[in-house]
PDB file of C-alpha atoms in Angstrom:
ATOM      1  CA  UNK V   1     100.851 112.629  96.033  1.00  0.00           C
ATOM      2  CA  UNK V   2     100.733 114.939  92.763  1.00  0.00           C
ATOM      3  CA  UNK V   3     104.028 116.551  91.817  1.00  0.00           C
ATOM      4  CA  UNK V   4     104.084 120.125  89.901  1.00  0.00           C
ATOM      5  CA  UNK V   5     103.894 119.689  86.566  1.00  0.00           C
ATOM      6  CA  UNK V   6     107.551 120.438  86.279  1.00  0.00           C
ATOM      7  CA  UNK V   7     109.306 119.204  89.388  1.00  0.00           C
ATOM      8  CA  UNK V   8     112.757 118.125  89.187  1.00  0.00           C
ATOM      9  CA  UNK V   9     111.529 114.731  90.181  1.00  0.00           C
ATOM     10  CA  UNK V  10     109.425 113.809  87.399  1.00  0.00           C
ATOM     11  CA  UNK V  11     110.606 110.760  85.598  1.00  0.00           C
ATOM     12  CA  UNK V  12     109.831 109.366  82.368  1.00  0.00           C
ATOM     13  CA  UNK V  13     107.121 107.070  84.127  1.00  0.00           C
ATOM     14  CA  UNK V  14     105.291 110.244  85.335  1.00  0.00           C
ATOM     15  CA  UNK V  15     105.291 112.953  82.484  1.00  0.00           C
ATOM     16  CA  UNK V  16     104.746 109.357  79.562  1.00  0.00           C
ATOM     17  CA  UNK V  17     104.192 106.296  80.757  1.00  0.00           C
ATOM     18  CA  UNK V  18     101.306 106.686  82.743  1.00  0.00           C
ATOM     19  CA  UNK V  19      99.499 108.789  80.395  1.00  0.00           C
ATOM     20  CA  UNK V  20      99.812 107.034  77.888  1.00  0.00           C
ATOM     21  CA  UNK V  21      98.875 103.516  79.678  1.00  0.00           C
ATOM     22  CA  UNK V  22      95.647 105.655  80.766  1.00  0.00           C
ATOM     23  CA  UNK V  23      94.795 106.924  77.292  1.00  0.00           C
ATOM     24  CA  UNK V  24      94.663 103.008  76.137  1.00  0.00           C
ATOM     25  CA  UNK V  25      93.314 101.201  79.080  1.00  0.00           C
ATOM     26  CA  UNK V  26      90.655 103.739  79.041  1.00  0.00           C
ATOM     27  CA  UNK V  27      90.131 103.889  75.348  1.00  0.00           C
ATOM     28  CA  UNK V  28      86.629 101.789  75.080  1.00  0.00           C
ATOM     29  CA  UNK V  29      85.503 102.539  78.113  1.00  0.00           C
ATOM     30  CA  UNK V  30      85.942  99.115  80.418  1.00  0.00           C
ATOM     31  CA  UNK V  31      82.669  98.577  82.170  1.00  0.00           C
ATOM     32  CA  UNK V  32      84.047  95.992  85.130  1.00  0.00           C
ATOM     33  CA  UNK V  33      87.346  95.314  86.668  1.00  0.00           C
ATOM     34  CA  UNK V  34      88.200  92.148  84.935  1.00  0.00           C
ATOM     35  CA  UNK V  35      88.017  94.028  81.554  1.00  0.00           C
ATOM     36  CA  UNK V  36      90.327  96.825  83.245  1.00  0.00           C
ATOM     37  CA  UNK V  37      92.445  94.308  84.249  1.00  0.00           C
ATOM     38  CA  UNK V  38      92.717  92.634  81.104  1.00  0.00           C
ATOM     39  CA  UNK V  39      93.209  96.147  79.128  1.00  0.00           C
ATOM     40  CA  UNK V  40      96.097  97.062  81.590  1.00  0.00           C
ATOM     41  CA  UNK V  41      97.357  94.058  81.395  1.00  0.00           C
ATOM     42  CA  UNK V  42      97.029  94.341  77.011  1.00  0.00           C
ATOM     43  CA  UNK V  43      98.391  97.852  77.087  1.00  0.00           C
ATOM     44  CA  UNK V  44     101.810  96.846  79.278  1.00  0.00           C
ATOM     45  CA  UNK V  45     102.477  93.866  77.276  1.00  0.00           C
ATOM     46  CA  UNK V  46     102.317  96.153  73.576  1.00  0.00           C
ATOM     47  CA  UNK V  47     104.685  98.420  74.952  1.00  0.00           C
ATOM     48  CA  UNK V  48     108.218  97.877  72.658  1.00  0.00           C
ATOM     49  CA  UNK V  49     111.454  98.492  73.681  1.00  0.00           C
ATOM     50  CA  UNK V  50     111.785 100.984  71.089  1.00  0.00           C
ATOM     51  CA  UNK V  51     109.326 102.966  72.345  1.00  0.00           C
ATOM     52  CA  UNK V  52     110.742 103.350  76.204  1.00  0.00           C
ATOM     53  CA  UNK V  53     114.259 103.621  74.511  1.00  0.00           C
ATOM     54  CA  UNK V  54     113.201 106.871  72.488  1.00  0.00           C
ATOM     55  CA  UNK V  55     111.412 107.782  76.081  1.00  0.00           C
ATOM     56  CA  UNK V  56     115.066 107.251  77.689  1.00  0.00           C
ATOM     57  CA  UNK V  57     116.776 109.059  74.795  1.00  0.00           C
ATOM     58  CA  UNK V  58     114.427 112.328  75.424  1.00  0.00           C
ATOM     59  CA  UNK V  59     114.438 112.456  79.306  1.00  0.00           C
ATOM     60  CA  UNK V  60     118.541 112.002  79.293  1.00  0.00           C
ATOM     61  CA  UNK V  61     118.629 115.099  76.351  1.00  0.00           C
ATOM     62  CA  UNK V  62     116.311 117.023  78.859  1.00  0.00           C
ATOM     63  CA  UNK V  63     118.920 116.377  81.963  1.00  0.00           C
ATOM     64  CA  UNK V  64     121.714 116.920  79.440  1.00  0.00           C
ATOM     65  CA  UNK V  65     119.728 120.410  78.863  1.00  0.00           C
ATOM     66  CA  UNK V  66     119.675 121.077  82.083  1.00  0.00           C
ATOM     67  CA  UNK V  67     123.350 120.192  83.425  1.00  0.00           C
ATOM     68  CA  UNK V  68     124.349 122.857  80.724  1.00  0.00           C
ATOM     69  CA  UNK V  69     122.133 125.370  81.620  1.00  0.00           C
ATOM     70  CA  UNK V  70     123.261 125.217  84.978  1.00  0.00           C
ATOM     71  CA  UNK V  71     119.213 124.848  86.493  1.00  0.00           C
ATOM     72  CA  UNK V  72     118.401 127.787  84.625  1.00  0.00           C
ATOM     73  CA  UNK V  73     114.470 128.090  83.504  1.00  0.00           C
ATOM     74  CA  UNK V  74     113.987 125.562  80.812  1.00  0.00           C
ATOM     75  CA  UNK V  75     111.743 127.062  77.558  1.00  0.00           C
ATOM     76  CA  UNK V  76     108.268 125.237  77.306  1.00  0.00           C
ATOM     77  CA  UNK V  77     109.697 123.513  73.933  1.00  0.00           C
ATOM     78  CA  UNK V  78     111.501 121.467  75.496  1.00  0.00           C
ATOM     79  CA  UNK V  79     108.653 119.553  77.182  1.00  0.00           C
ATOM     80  CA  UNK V  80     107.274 118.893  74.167  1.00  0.00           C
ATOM     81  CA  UNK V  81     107.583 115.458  72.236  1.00  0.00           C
TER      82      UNK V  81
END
């Protein structure tokens, strides 16, 4: 199921994490599964808590964003990191 590009429902795992997993597994071009595997498997495990805590800190100022504007339109700025 594909979501709009900015439903309500997206979470950080949808507009970051999965995109960014892609962009690595993907990077030199695995030629069977077991090297797919092994990439995903690479990517996940080099992922630092840093990193999904700055993801947390941006999606929670975006809802904070949101809550004050009431569900007004959001500018296009603010979707970008």
């Amino acid at each position: 199921m594909n979501c709009p590009p900015r439903s309500c429902d997206l979470t950080p795992l949808d507009y970051f994490l999965w995109g960014y997993v892609k962009s690595l597994v993907y990077a030199d071009k695995p030629q069977t599964l077991d090297h797919l595997e092994d990439n995903i498997r690479r990517v996940i495990a080099d992922i630092r808590p840093q990193m999904l805590e700055k993801v947390i800190e941006n999606w929670t100022s975006r809802l904070d964003y949101i809550r004050a504007s009431r569900g007004s339109p959001m500018p296009g700025i603010i979707f970008k990191m």
